[in-house]
PDB file of C-alpha atoms and ligand atoms in Angstrom:
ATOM      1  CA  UNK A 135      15.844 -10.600   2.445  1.00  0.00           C
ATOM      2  CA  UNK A 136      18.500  -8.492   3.878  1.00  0.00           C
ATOM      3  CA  UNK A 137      20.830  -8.669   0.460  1.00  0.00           C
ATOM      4  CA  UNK A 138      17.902  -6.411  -1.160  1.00  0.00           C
ATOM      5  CA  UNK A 139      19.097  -3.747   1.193  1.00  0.00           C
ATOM      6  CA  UNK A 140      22.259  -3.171   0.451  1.00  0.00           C
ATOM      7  CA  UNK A 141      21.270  -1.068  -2.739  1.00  0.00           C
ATOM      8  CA  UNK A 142      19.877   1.529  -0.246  1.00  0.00           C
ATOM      9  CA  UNK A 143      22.912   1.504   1.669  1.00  0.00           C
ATOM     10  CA  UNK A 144      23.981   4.310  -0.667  1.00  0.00           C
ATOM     11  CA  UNK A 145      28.118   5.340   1.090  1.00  0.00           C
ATOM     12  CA  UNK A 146      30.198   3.206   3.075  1.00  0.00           C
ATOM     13  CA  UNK A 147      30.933   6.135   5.318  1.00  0.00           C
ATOM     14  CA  UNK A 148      27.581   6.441   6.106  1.00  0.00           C
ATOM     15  CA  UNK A 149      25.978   4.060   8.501  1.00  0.00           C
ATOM     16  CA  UNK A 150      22.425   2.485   7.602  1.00  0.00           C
ATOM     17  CA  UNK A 151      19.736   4.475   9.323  1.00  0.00           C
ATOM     18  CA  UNK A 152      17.101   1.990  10.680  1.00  0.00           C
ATOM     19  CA  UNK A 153      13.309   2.253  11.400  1.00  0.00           C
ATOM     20  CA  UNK A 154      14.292   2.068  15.077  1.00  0.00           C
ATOM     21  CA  UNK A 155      16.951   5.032  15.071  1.00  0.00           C
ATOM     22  CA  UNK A 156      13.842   6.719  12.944  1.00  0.00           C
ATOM     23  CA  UNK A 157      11.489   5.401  16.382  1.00  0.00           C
ATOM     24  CA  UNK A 158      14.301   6.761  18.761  1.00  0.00           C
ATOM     25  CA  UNK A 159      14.168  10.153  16.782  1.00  0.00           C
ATOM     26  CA  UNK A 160       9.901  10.263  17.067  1.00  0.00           C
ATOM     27  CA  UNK A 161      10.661  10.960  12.982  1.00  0.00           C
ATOM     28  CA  UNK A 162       8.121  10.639  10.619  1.00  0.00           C
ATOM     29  CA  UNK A 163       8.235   8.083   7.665  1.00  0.00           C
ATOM     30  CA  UNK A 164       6.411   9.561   4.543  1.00  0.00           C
ATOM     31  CA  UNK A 165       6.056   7.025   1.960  1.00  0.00           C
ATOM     32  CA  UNK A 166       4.620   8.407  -1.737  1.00  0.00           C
ATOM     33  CA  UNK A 167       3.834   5.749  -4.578  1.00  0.00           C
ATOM     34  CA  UNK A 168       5.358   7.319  -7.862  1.00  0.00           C
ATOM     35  CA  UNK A 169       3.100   5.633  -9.665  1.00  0.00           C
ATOM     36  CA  UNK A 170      -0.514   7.322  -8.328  1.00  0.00           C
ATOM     37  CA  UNK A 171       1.262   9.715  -6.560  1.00  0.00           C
ATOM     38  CA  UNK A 172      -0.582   8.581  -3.191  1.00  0.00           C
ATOM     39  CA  UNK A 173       1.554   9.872  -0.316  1.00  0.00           C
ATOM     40  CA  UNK A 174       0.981   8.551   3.208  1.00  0.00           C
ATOM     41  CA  UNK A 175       2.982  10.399   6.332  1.00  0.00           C
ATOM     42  CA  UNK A 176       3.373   7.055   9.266  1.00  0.00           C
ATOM     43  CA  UNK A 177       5.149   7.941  13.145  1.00  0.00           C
ATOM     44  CA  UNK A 178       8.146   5.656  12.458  1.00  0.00           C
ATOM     45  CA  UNK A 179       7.247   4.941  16.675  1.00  0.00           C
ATOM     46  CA  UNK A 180       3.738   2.994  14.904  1.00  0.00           C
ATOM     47  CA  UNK A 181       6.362   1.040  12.462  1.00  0.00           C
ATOM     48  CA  UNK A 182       8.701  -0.246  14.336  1.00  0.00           C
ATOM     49  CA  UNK A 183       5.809  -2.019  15.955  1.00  0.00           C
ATOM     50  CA  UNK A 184       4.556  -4.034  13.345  1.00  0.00           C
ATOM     51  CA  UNK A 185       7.721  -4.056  10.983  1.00  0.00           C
ATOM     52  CA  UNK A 186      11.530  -5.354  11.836  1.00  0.00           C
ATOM     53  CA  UNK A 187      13.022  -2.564  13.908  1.00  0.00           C
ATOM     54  CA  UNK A 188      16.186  -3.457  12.232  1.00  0.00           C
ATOM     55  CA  UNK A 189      14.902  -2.212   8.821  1.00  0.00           C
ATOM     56  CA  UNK A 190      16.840   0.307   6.466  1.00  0.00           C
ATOM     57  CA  UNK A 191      13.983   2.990   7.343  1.00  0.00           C
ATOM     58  CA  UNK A 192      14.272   4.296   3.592  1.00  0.00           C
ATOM     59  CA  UNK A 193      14.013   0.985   1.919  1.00  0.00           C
ATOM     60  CA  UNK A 194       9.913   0.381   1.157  1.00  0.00           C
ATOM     61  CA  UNK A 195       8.524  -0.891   3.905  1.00  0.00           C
ATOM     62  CA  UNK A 196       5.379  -2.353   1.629  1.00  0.00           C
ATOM     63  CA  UNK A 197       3.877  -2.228  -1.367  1.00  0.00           C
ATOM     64  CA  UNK A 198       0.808   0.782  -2.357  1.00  0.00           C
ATOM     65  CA  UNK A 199      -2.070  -0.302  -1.057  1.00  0.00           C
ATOM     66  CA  UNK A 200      -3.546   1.114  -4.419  1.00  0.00           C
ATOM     67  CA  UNK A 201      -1.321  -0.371  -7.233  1.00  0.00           C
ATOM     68  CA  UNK A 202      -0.048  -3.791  -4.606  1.00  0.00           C
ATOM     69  CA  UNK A 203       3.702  -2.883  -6.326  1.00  0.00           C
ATOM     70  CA  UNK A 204       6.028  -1.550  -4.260  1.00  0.00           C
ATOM     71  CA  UNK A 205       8.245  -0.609  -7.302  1.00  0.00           C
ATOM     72  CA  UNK A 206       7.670   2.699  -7.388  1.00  0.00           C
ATOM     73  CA  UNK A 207       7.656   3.368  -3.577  1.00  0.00           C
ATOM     74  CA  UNK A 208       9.855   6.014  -2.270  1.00  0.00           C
ATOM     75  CA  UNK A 209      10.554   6.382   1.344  1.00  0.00           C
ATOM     76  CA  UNK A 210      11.529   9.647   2.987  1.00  0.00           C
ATOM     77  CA  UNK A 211      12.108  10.447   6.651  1.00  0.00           C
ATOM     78  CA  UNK A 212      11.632  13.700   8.395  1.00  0.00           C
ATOM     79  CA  UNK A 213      11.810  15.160  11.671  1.00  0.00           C
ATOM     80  CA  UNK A 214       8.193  16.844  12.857  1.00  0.00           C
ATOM     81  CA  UNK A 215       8.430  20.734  13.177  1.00  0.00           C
ATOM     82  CA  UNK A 216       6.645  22.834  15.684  1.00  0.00           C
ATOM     83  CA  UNK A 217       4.159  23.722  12.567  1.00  0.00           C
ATOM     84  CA  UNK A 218       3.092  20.028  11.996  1.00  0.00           C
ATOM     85  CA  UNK A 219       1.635  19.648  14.912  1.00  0.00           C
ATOM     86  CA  UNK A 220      -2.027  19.932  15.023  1.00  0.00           C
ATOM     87  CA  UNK A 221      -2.027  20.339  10.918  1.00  0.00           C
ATOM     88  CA  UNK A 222      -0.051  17.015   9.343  1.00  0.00           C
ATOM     89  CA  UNK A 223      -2.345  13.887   8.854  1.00  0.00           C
ATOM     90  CA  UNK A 224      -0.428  11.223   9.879  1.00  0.00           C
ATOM     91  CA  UNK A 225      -1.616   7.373   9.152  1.00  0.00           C
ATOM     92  CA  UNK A 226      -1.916   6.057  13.037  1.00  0.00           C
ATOM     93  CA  UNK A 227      -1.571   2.616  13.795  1.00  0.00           C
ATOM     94  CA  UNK A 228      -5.015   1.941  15.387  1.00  0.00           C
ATOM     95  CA  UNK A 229      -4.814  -1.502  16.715  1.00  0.00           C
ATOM     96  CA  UNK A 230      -2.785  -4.855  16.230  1.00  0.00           C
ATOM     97  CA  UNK A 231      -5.013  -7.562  15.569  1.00  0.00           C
ATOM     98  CA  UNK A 232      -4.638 -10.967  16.816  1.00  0.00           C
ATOM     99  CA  UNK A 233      -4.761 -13.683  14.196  1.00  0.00           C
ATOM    100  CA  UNK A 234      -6.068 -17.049  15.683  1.00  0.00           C
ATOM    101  CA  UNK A 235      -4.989 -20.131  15.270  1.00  0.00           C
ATOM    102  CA  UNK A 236      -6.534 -23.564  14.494  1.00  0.00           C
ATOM    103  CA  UNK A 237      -5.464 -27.088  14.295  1.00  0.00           C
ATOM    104  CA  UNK A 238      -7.414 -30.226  14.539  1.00  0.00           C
ATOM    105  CA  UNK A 239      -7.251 -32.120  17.578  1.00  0.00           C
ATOM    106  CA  UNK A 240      -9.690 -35.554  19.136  1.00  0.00           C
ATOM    107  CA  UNK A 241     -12.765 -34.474  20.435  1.00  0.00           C
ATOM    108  CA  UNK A 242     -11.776 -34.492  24.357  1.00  0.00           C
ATOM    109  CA  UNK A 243      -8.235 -33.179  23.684  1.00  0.00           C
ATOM    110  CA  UNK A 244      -7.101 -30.314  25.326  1.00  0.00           C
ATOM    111  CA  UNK A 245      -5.842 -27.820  22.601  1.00  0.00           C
ATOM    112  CA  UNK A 246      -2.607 -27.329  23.810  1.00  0.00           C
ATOM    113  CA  UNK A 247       0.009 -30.027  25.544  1.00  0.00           C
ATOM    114  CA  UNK A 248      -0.402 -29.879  28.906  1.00  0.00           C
ATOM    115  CA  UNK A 249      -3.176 -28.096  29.524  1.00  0.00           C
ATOM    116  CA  UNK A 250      -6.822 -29.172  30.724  1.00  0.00           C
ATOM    117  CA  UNK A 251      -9.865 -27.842  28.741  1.00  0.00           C
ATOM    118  CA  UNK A 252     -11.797 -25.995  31.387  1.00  0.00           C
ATOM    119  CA  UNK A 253     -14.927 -28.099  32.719  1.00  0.00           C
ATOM    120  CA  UNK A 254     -13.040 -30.852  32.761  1.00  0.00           C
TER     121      UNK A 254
HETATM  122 ZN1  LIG B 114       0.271   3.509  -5.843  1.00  0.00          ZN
END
């Protein structure tokens, strides 16, 4: 839904940061939910893998896992100092898991066009 971003394009002059200039930057993204106050410090390098590069990187990027709004998410970026290194928990992105895919086909069918089930 790009049109929901324009209310975080706050002045004309200035250009809309995105989660990739916030990956080019190695910045970190802290996002806080107002509402339990849980506060969550991501590498905007681990976002920009799993969310649209092309993102405003201070619009909410999801809702709290906590309260599942996003209403009262705040986003704030910040460039690492030599201090938070080795003392700021950051929230890693771990792995990317696959998610498989099924469909019915006729027993005896390969699963995709054009390719022979092994064995056969
Ligand atoms: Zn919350």
């Amino acid at each position: 839904m790009p049109e929901s971003y324009h209310k975080f394009h706050r002045h004309p002059a200035k250009p809309v940061r995105t989660l990739e200039d916030a990956a080019n930057d190695e910045q970190i993204i802290v996002v806080r939910c107002g509402l339990c106050r849980r506060q969550i410090n991501y590498l905007a390098t681990d976002m920009v893998q799993v969310l649209n590069p092309a993102r405003p990187v201070d619009a909410p990027h999801f809702a709290c896992s906590r309260c599942g709004t996003a209403d009262y998410m705040s986003v704030k970026v910040k460039t690492p100092s030599a201090g938070d290194f080795g003392h700021l928990t950051i929230r890693r992105l771990l792995r990317i898991r696959s998610v498989s895919e099924w469909g019915n086909r006729l027993l005896g069918d390969a699963p995709d066009p054009g390719k022979t089930p092994k064995g056969l």
